[in-house]
Amino acid sequence: MKFVYSSLPYRVIFETGAIDRVADEAARIGKRALVLSTPEQRDAAEDIVRRLGALAVGIFSQAAMHVPVATAAAATALARALSADFSVAIGGGSTIGLAKALSLQAGLPSLVIPTTYAGSEVTPLWGMTENGVKKTGRDLIVLPRAVLYDPMLTLSLPAGLSISSGMNAIAHCMEGLYAVDGNPIVSLMAEEGIRTLAESLPEIGRSPNSLEARSAALYGCWLGGTVLGAASIALHHKLCHSLGGAFDMPHAETHTAVLPHAVAFNASATQDAMERAGRALKVKPANVPNALYDLAASLGAEMALKNLGMPEGGIDRVVVLALQNSYPNPRPITAGGIRSLLQRAYEGLPPQAQPI
Ligand code: NAD
């Protein structure tokens, strides 16, 4: 056995009702908090301000998908004007992404309170979008100092977004299983993450108010995020970043539609990963791509990229983007292979194995 593993320095508080600890946790980080949210979650940000009392100096509630550079610049200007010395982000990956932009641009540490299953809260990865291109990077400065996981806050996440966000977390686990720098600990977490999410998402579909299922899914989300933060991403994430940046497509939904196809593309080169994923999904290794498709489709997820905002004729643009920068992937990436998997994902067809 031979591997390298770096654990990341962040603190996790996982508890139903963890939100009650926000002021105590915030006081460990700074004295002047700028609270961040999307416009849709402004009420949640106002609740945080009430809970923080004198620790809160303002709200910026314009967080948006894929962190547009203009939004990051506006938040940074407000943080400077208010002399904020840290941020508190409540929301999904978009709001947490904005907290990361503030860390990168103004050096502000963050306390984050995730309300989706995207997993960004425990990764040193950042992303920002300008002119239809998403720039991403890895920098420890953006890693949140502390994370409050409170399953109560996910009860309001609509069932549809819960399913696609959960599939996004499964995508982190899948790519961790075959990452070039994967290791036994990452594989353990990835397998457990897939198992936990594959069990809890159908339960959330049936009973969106089940705190037990919400808690299990949020735990799976933490595992997925941890895997994403510890191992390199491959074809699947690159395709989703390209689609998101180029066509402003919804993040979690795009991951959901692409995942079975990207896994099918890589399956023949990732025997061990398919065995582990098969165990977690309770199917034979060869059936993993279809099991991922069936899991999402049976819960009502949209599986056709054409219905998620991908324009007709967009396939060629994504093929070019996906081939532009080299990155590790279990099998060589070819224009023909990517075009064929994107075509099926565009139409919403089940995945098809691509022999090497
Ligand atoms: P999101 O943050 O864009 O949220 C989607 C919508 O759901 C928003 O309107 C939000 O306000 C709302 N919402 C969130 N939680 C809610 C709740 N509990 N109840 C009601 N509404 C709620 O979606 P996302 O999928 O979490 O994040 C996507 C973004 O995160 C993308 O830009 C993606 O690139 C990024 N991301 C980054 C990383 C990373 O490691 N850097 C990881 C995953 C995702």
CSV table of C-alpha atoms and ligand atoms in Angstrom, one decimal:
chain,number,residue,atom,x,y,z
A,1,MET,CA,0.0,0.0,0.0
A,2,LYS,CA,1.3,3.5,-0.8
A,3,PHE,CA,-0.6,6.8,-0.6
A,4,VAL,CA,-0.5,10.4,0.5
A,5,TYR,CA,-3.3,11.8,2.6
A,6,SER,CA,-3.5,15.4,4.0
A,7,SER,CA,-6.3,16.1,6.4
A,8,LEU,CA,-7.8,19.6,6.2
A,9,PRO,CA,-8.0,22.0,9.2
A,10,TYR,CA,-11.7,22.7,9.6
A,11,ARG,CA,-14.1,22.2,12.5
A,12,VAL,CA,-17.4,20.5,12.1
A,13,ILE,CA,-20.4,20.8,14.4
A,14,PHE,CA,-23.1,18.3,13.3
A,15,GLU,CA,-26.3,18.3,15.3
A,16,THR,CA,-30.1,18.9,14.9
A,17,GLY,CA,-30.3,22.5,16.3
A,18,ALA,CA,-26.7,23.3,15.6
A,19,ILE,CA,-27.8,26.7,14.5
A,20,ASP,CA,-28.3,27.6,18.2
A,21,ARG,CA,-24.5,27.6,18.4
A,22,VAL,CA,-23.8,30.1,15.7
A,23,ALA,CA,-22.9,33.0,17.9
A,24,ASP,CA,-20.5,30.9,20.0
A,25,GLU,CA,-18.8,29.5,16.9
A,26,ALA,CA,-18.7,32.9,15.2
A,27,ALA,CA,-17.0,34.4,18.3
A,28,ARG,CA,-14.1,31.9,17.8
A,29,ILE,CA,-13.4,33.4,14.4
A,30,GLY,CA,-13.8,37.2,14.5
A,31,LYS,CA,-15.6,40.3,15.8
A,32,ARG,CA,-17.3,41.8,12.7
A,33,ALA,CA,-19.3,39.4,10.5
A,34,LEU,CA,-20.7,40.0,7.1
A,35,VAL,CA,-23.6,37.6,6.7
A,36,LEU,CA,-24.1,36.1,3.2
A,37,SER,CA,-27.1,34.5,1.4
A,38,THR,CA,-28.9,34.4,-1.9
A,39,PRO,CA,-31.9,36.7,-2.3
A,40,GLU,CA,-34.2,33.6,-1.8
A,41,GLN,CA,-32.6,32.9,1.6
A,42,ARG,CA,-32.5,36.5,2.9
A,43,ASP,CA,-34.8,35.6,5.8
A,44,ALA,CA,-32.3,33.0,6.9
A,45,ALA,CA,-29.6,35.6,6.8
A,46,GLU,CA,-31.7,37.9,8.9
A,47,ASP,CA,-32.2,35.2,11.4
A,48,ILE,CA,-28.4,34.7,11.6
A,49,VAL,CA,-27.9,38.5,12.2
A,50,ARG,CA,-30.4,38.3,15.1
A,51,ARG,CA,-28.6,35.4,16.6
A,52,LEU,CA,-25.2,37.1,16.2
A,53,GLY,CA,-26.2,40.3,17.8
A,54,ALA,CA,-23.3,42.7,18.0
A,55,LEU,CA,-21.1,40.3,16.1
A,56,ALA,CA,-23.0,41.1,12.8
A,57,VAL,CA,-22.2,44.2,10.8
A,58,GLY,CA,-24.3,43.6,7.7
A,59,ILE,CA,-25.9,41.4,5.1
A,60,PHE,CA,-25.0,40.8,1.5
A,61,SER,CA,-27.9,38.7,0.0
A,62,GLN,CA,-27.0,38.7,-3.7
A,63,ALA,CA,-25.1,35.4,-3.8
A,64,ALA,CA,-25.6,33.8,-7.2
A,65,MET,CA,-24.9,30.5,-9.0
A,66,HIS,CA,-21.2,30.0,-10.1
A,67,VAL,CA,-20.1,33.2,-8.3
A,68,PRO,CA,-20.1,35.9,-11.0
A,69,VAL,CA,-16.9,38.0,-10.7
A,70,ALA,CA,-19.1,41.2,-10.4
A,71,THR,CA,-21.0,39.7,-7.4
A,72,ALA,CA,-17.7,38.8,-5.7
A,73,ALA,CA,-16.4,42.3,-6.3
A,74,ALA,CA,-19.6,43.9,-4.8
A,75,ALA,CA,-19.4,41.6,-1.7
A,76,THR,CA,-15.7,42.4,-1.3
A,77,ALA,CA,-16.4,46.2,-1.5
A,78,LEU,CA,-19.2,45.9,1.1
A,79,ALA,CA,-17.0,43.8,3.4
A,80,ARG,CA,-14.2,46.5,3.2
A,81,ALA,CA,-16.7,49.4,3.7
A,82,LEU,CA,-18.1,47.7,6.8
A,83,SER,CA,-14.6,46.6,8.1
A,84,ALA,CA,-15.8,43.0,8.3
A,85,ASP,CA,-13.2,40.6,9.6
A,86,PHE,CA,-15.0,37.4,8.7
A,87,SER,CA,-18.1,36.1,6.9
A,88,VAL,CA,-21.0,33.8,7.9
A,89,ALA,CA,-22.5,32.1,4.9
A,90,ILE,CA,-25.9,30.4,5.1
A,91,GLY,CA,-27.0,28.5,2.0
A,92,GLY,CA,-25.8,26.2,-0.7
A,93,GLY,CA,-22.7,26.0,-2.8
A,94,SER,CA,-23.4,29.4,-4.4
A,95,THR,CA,-23.4,31.3,-1.1
A,96,ILE,CA,-20.5,29.3,0.3
A,97,GLY,CA,-18.7,30.0,-3.0
A,98,LEU,CA,-19.1,33.7,-2.3
A,99,ALA,CA,-17.6,33.3,1.1
A,100,LYS,CA,-14.7,31.6,-0.5
A,101,ALA,CA,-14.3,34.5,-3.0
A,102,LEU,CA,-14.2,36.9,0.0
A,103,SER,CA,-11.5,34.7,1.5
A,104,LEU,CA,-9.5,34.8,-1.7
A,105,GLN,CA,-9.9,38.5,-2.5
A,106,ALA,CA,-10.0,40.1,1.0
A,107,GLY,CA,-8.5,37.4,3.2
A,108,LEU,CA,-11.7,37.0,5.3
A,109,PRO,CA,-12.1,33.6,7.1
A,110,SER,CA,-15.6,32.1,7.2
A,111,LEU,CA,-18.1,30.2,9.2
A,112,VAL,CA,-20.5,28.4,6.9
A,113,ILE,CA,-23.9,26.8,7.4
A,114,PRO,CA,-24.7,24.5,4.5
A,115,THR,CA,-28.4,24.1,3.5
A,116,THR,CA,-27.9,21.9,0.5
A,117,TYR,CA,-25.8,18.7,-0.1
A,118,ALA,CA,-23.2,20.3,-2.5
A,119,GLY,CA,-20.3,19.8,-0.1
A,120,SER,CA,-18.4,23.0,-0.9
A,121,GLU,CA,-18.1,23.8,2.8
A,122,VAL,CA,-15.3,21.3,3.4
A,123,THR,CA,-13.2,21.8,0.3
A,124,PRO,CA,-10.3,24.2,-0.6
A,125,LEU,CA,-11.8,24.6,-4.1
A,126,TRP,CA,-13.1,27.9,-5.4
A,127,GLY,CA,-14.8,28.9,-8.6
A,128,MET,CA,-15.7,32.2,-10.2
A,129,THR,CA,-17.4,32.9,-13.6
A,130,GLU,CA,-16.8,35.6,-16.1
A,131,ASN,CA,-18.0,35.9,-19.7
A,132,GLY,CA,-19.3,32.3,-19.7
A,133,VAL,CA,-16.1,30.7,-18.5
A,134,LYS,CA,-15.8,29.3,-15.0
A,135,LYS,CA,-12.3,29.6,-13.5
A,136,THR,CA,-11.6,27.2,-10.6
A,137,GLY,CA,-8.7,26.8,-8.2
A,138,ARG,CA,-7.5,25.1,-5.0
A,139,ASP,CA,-6.3,27.3,-2.2
A,140,LEU,CA,-6.3,26.5,1.5
A,141,ILE,CA,-7.2,30.2,2.3
A,142,VAL,CA,-10.8,29.6,1.1
A,143,LEU,CA,-11.4,26.6,3.3
A,144,PRO,CA,-14.0,27.6,5.9
A,145,ARG,CA,-12.8,27.7,9.5
A,146,ALA,CA,-15.9,25.9,10.8
A,147,VAL,CA,-19.1,24.3,9.5
A,148,LEU,CA,-22.4,24.1,11.3
A,149,TYR,CA,-24.4,21.1,9.9
A,150,ASP,CA,-28.0,21.4,11.1
A,151,PRO,CA,-30.5,18.9,9.4
A,152,MET,CA,-33.4,21.2,10.4
A,153,LEU,CA,-32.2,23.8,7.9
A,154,THR,CA,-32.5,21.3,5.1
A,155,LEU,CA,-36.2,20.6,5.7
A,156,SER,CA,-37.1,23.6,3.5
A,157,LEU,CA,-34.9,22.3,0.6
A,158,PRO,CA,-37.5,21.3,-2.1
A,159,ALA,CA,-37.6,17.6,-2.7
A,160,GLY,CA,-36.4,18.0,-6.3
A,161,LEU,CA,-33.4,20.0,-5.4
A,162,SER,CA,-32.7,17.6,-2.4
A,163,ILE,CA,-32.5,14.7,-4.9
A,164,SER,CA,-30.2,16.5,-7.4
A,165,SER,CA,-28.1,18.0,-4.6
A,166,GLY,CA,-27.7,14.5,-3.1
A,167,MET,CA,-26.7,13.2,-6.6
A,168,ASN,CA,-24.1,16.0,-6.7
A,169,ALA,CA,-22.7,14.6,-3.4
A,170,ILE,CA,-22.7,11.1,-4.9
A,171,ALA,CA,-20.8,12.4,-7.8
A,172,HIS,CA,-18.0,13.6,-5.5
A,173,CYS,CA,-17.8,10.1,-4.0
A,174,MET,CA,-17.8,8.4,-7.4
A,175,GLU,CA,-14.9,10.5,-8.6
A,176,GLY,CA,-13.1,10.1,-5.3
A,177,LEU,CA,-13.2,6.3,-5.8
A,178,TYR,CA,-11.2,6.5,-9.0
A,179,ALA,CA,-9.2,9.6,-8.4
A,180,VAL,CA,-5.5,9.5,-9.4
A,181,ASP,CA,-4.6,10.6,-5.9
A,182,GLY,CA,-7.3,8.5,-4.1
A,183,ASN,CA,-6.4,6.5,-1.1
A,184,PRO,CA,-7.9,3.9,1.3
A,185,ILE,CA,-9.5,6.6,3.6
A,186,VAL,CA,-11.0,8.5,0.7
A,187,SER,CA,-12.4,5.2,-0.7
A,188,LEU,CA,-13.9,4.3,2.7
A,189,MET,CA,-15.6,7.7,3.0
A,190,ALA,CA,-16.7,7.6,-0.7
A,191,GLU,CA,-18.3,4.2,-0.4
A,192,GLU,CA,-20.1,5.1,2.8
A,193,GLY,CA,-21.2,8.4,1.3
A,194,ILE,CA,-22.8,6.7,-1.7
A,195,ARG,CA,-24.5,4.1,0.5
A,196,THR,CA,-25.9,6.7,2.9
A,197,LEU,CA,-27.2,8.9,0.1
A,198,ALA,CA,-28.6,6.1,-2.0
A,199,GLU,CA,-30.6,5.0,1.1
A,200,SER,CA,-31.7,8.5,2.3
A,201,LEU,CA,-32.6,10.2,-0.9
A,202,PRO,CA,-35.6,7.8,-1.7
A,203,GLU,CA,-36.7,8.3,1.9
A,204,ILE,CA,-36.6,12.1,1.4
A,205,GLY,CA,-38.5,11.7,-1.8
A,206,ARG,CA,-41.2,9.8,0.1
A,207,SER,CA,-41.1,11.9,3.3
A,208,PRO,CA,-39.3,15.3,2.8
A,209,ASN,CA,-39.9,16.1,6.5
A,210,SER,CA,-38.1,13.0,7.8
A,211,LEU,CA,-35.4,14.4,10.1
A,212,GLU,CA,-33.8,11.0,10.2
A,213,ALA,CA,-33.4,10.9,6.4
A,214,ARG,CA,-32.4,14.6,6.3
A,215,SER,CA,-29.7,13.9,8.9
A,216,ALA,CA,-28.4,10.8,7.0
A,217,ALA,CA,-28.3,12.8,3.7
A,218,LEU,CA,-26.4,15.7,5.3
A,219,TYR,CA,-23.9,13.2,6.7
A,220,GLY,CA,-23.5,11.8,3.2
A,221,CYS,CA,-23.0,15.3,2.0
A,222,TRP,CA,-20.2,15.9,4.5
A,223,LEU,CA,-18.6,12.6,3.3
A,224,GLY,CA,-18.9,13.7,-0.3
A,225,GLY,CA,-17.5,17.1,0.4
A,226,THR,CA,-14.6,15.6,2.3
A,227,VAL,CA,-13.8,13.3,-0.6
A,228,LEU,CA,-14.0,16.2,-3.0
A,229,GLY,CA,-11.6,18.2,-0.8
A,230,ALA,CA,-9.1,15.3,-0.5
A,231,ALA,CA,-8.9,13.9,-4.0
A,232,SER,CA,-8.6,15.2,-7.6
A,233,ILE,CA,-11.7,15.5,-9.8
A,234,ALA,CA,-11.9,14.0,-13.2
A,235,LEU,CA,-14.0,14.0,-16.4
A,236,HIS,CA,-17.4,14.2,-14.7
A,237,HIS,CA,-16.6,17.4,-12.7
A,238,LYS,CA,-14.8,19.0,-15.7
A,239,LEU,CA,-17.8,18.4,-17.9
A,240,CYS,CA,-20.2,19.9,-15.3
A,241,HIS,CA,-18.0,22.9,-14.8
A,242,SER,CA,-17.8,23.5,-18.6
A,243,LEU,CA,-21.6,23.1,-19.0
A,244,GLY,CA,-22.3,25.4,-16.0
A,245,GLY,CA,-19.9,28.1,-17.1
A,246,ALA,CA,-20.8,28.0,-20.8
A,247,PHE,CA,-24.6,27.8,-20.5
A,248,ASP,CA,-25.3,29.0,-17.0
A,249,MET,CA,-26.9,25.6,-16.2
A,250,PRO,CA,-28.2,24.6,-12.8
A,251,HIS,CA,-25.3,23.0,-10.9
A,252,ALA,CA,-26.9,20.1,-9.0
A,253,GLU,CA,-29.3,19.2,-11.8
A,254,THR,CA,-26.5,19.1,-14.4
A,255,HIS,CA,-24.4,16.8,-12.2
A,256,THR,CA,-27.4,14.5,-11.9
A,257,ALA,CA,-27.9,14.2,-15.6
A,258,VAL,CA,-24.2,13.8,-16.5
A,259,LEU,CA,-23.0,11.5,-13.7
A,260,PRO,CA,-24.3,8.1,-15.0
A,261,HIS,CA,-22.7,8.8,-18.4
A,262,ALA,CA,-19.4,10.0,-17.1
A,263,VAL,CA,-19.2,6.9,-14.9
A,264,ALA,CA,-20.2,4.7,-17.8
A,265,PHE,CA,-17.3,6.3,-19.8
A,266,ASN,CA,-14.8,5.5,-17.0
A,267,ALA,CA,-16.3,2.2,-15.8
A,268,SER,CA,-14.1,-0.2,-17.9
A,269,ALA,CA,-10.9,1.4,-16.5
A,270,THR,CA,-12.0,1.5,-12.8
A,271,GLN,CA,-12.8,-2.0,-11.6
A,272,ASP,CA,-12.1,-1.4,-7.9
A,273,ALA,CA,-14.2,1.7,-7.9
A,274,MET,CA,-17.1,0.0,-9.6
A,275,GLU,CA,-16.9,-2.9,-7.0
A,276,ARG,CA,-17.1,-0.4,-4.1
A,277,ALA,CA,-19.9,1.6,-5.7
A,278,GLY,CA,-21.8,-1.6,-6.6
A,279,ARG,CA,-21.6,-2.6,-2.9
A,280,ALA,CA,-22.9,0.8,-1.8
A,281,LEU,CA,-25.7,0.7,-4.4
A,282,LYS,CA,-26.4,-3.0,-3.9
A,283,VAL,CA,-25.9,-3.8,-7.6
A,284,LYS,CA,-23.3,-5.7,-9.6
A,285,PRO,CA,-20.3,-3.5,-10.6
A,286,ALA,CA,-21.3,-3.6,-14.3
A,287,ASN,CA,-24.7,-2.1,-13.4
A,288,VAL,CA,-23.4,0.9,-11.4
A,289,PRO,CA,-23.9,3.5,-14.2
A,290,ASN,CA,-27.5,2.4,-14.8
A,291,ALA,CA,-28.2,2.2,-11.0
A,292,LEU,CA,-27.1,5.8,-10.7
A,293,TYR,CA,-29.4,6.7,-13.6
A,294,ASP,CA,-32.3,4.7,-12.2
A,295,LEU,CA,-31.9,6.2,-8.7
A,296,ALA,CA,-32.2,9.7,-9.9
A,297,ALA,CA,-34.8,9.1,-12.6
A,298,SER,CA,-37.0,7.1,-10.2
A,299,LEU,CA,-37.0,10.1,-7.9
A,300,GLY,CA,-38.2,12.4,-10.6
A,301,ALA,CA,-34.9,14.0,-11.5
A,302,GLU,CA,-34.6,15.6,-15.0
A,303,MET,CA,-32.1,13.5,-16.9
A,304,ALA,CA,-32.0,15.4,-20.2
A,305,LEU,CA,-29.5,18.3,-20.5
A,306,LYS,CA,-31.6,19.7,-23.3
A,307,ASN,CA,-34.3,20.4,-20.6
A,308,LEU,CA,-31.8,22.0,-18.3
A,309,GLY,CA,-30.8,24.8,-20.6
A,310,MET,CA,-28.2,23.2,-22.8
A,311,PRO,CA,-28.7,24.7,-26.3
A,312,GLU,CA,-28.9,22.5,-29.3
A,313,GLY,CA,-25.4,22.6,-30.9
A,314,GLY,CA,-23.8,23.1,-27.5
A,315,ILE,CA,-22.2,19.7,-27.5
A,316,ASP,CA,-19.3,20.7,-29.7
A,317,ARG,CA,-18.5,23.7,-27.5
A,318,VAL,CA,-18.3,21.4,-24.4
A,319,VAL,CA,-16.2,18.9,-26.2
A,320,VAL,CA,-13.7,21.7,-27.0
A,321,LEU,CA,-13.7,22.9,-23.4
A,322,ALA,CA,-13.3,19.4,-22.0
A,323,LEU,CA,-10.3,18.8,-24.1
A,324,GLN,CA,-8.7,22.2,-23.5
A,325,ASN,CA,-6.8,21.6,-20.3
A,326,SER,CA,-5.3,18.3,-19.5
A,327,TYR,CA,-6.4,16.6,-16.2
A,328,PRO,CA,-6.1,13.2,-14.8
A,329,ASN,CA,-8.9,10.7,-15.8
A,330,PRO,CA,-8.9,6.9,-15.5
A,331,ARG,CA,-9.0,6.5,-19.3
A,332,PRO,CA,-7.9,8.8,-22.1
A,333,ILE,CA,-10.4,11.5,-23.0
A,334,THR,CA,-11.3,11.5,-26.7
A,335,ALA,CA,-13.5,13.9,-28.6
A,336,GLY,CA,-15.5,11.0,-30.0
A,337,GLY,CA,-16.0,9.5,-26.5
A,338,ILE,CA,-17.1,12.7,-24.9
A,339,ARG,CA,-19.4,13.7,-27.8
A,340,SER,CA,-21.1,10.3,-27.6
A,341,LEU,CA,-21.7,10.5,-23.8
A,342,LEU,CA,-22.9,14.1,-24.0
A,343,GLN,CA,-25.3,13.2,-26.8
A,344,ARG,CA,-27.0,10.6,-24.6
A,345,ALA,CA,-27.0,13.0,-21.6
A,346,TYR,CA,-28.5,15.7,-23.9
A,347,GLU,CA,-31.3,13.4,-24.8
A,348,GLY,CA,-31.8,12.0,-21.3
A,349,LEU,CA,-31.1,8.4,-22.5
A,350,PRO,CA,-29.7,5.8,-20.1
A,351,PRO,CA,-25.9,5.5,-20.0
A,352,GLN,CA,-24.1,3.2,-22.4
A,353,ALA,CA,-20.8,1.5,-21.5
A,354,GLN,CA,-17.9,2.7,-23.6
A,355,PRO,CA,-15.3,-0.1,-23.9
A,356,ILE,CA,-11.7,1.1,-24.0
B,1,NAD,P1,-27.3,26.9,-4.7
B,1,NAD,O1,-26.4,27.2,-3.6
B,1,NAD,O2,-27.2,27.7,-5.9
B,1,NAD,O3,-28.8,26.8,-4.2
B,1,NAD,C1,-29.8,26.7,-5.1
B,1,NAD,C2,-31.1,27.5,-4.7
B,1,NAD,O4,-31.6,26.8,-3.5
B,1,NAD,C3,-30.7,28.9,-4.2
B,1,NAD,O5,-31.8,29.7,-4.6
B,1,NAD,C4,-30.7,28.8,-2.7
B,1,NAD,O6,-31.0,30.0,-2.0
B,1,NAD,C5,-31.8,27.7,-2.5
B,1,NAD,N1,-31.6,27.0,-1.2
B,1,NAD,C6,-30.5,26.5,-0.7
B,1,NAD,N2,-30.7,25.8,0.4
B,1,NAD,C7,-32.1,25.9,0.6
B,1,NAD,C8,-32.9,25.4,1.7
B,1,NAD,N3,-32.5,24.6,2.6
B,1,NAD,N4,-34.2,25.7,1.6
B,1,NAD,C9,-34.7,26.4,0.5
B,1,NAD,N5,-34.0,26.9,-0.5
B,1,NAD,C10,-32.7,26.6,-0.4
B,1,NAD,O7,-27.1,25.3,-5.1
B,1,NAD,P2,-25.9,24.3,-4.8
B,1,NAD,O8,-26.2,23.2,-5.7
B,1,NAD,O9,-25.8,24.0,-3.3
B,1,NAD,O10,-24.6,25.0,-5.2
B,1,NAD,C11,-24.2,25.2,-6.5
B,1,NAD,C12,-22.9,26.0,-6.6
B,1,NAD,O11,-21.9,25.5,-5.7
B,1,NAD,C13,-22.2,25.9,-8.0
B,1,NAD,O12,-21.8,27.2,-8.3
B,1,NAD,C14,-21.1,24.9,-7.8
B,1,NAD,O13,-20.0,25.1,-8.7
B,1,NAD,C15,-20.7,25.2,-6.3
B,1,NAD,N6,-20.0,24.1,-5.7
B,1,NAD,C16,-18.7,24.3,-5.3
B,1,NAD,C17,-18.0,23.3,-4.7
B,1,NAD,C18,-16.6,23.5,-4.2
B,1,NAD,O14,-16.0,22.6,-3.6
B,1,NAD,N7,-16.1,24.6,-4.5
B,1,NAD,C19,-18.7,22.0,-4.4
B,1,NAD,C20,-20.0,21.9,-4.8
B,1,NAD,C21,-20.7,22.9,-5.4
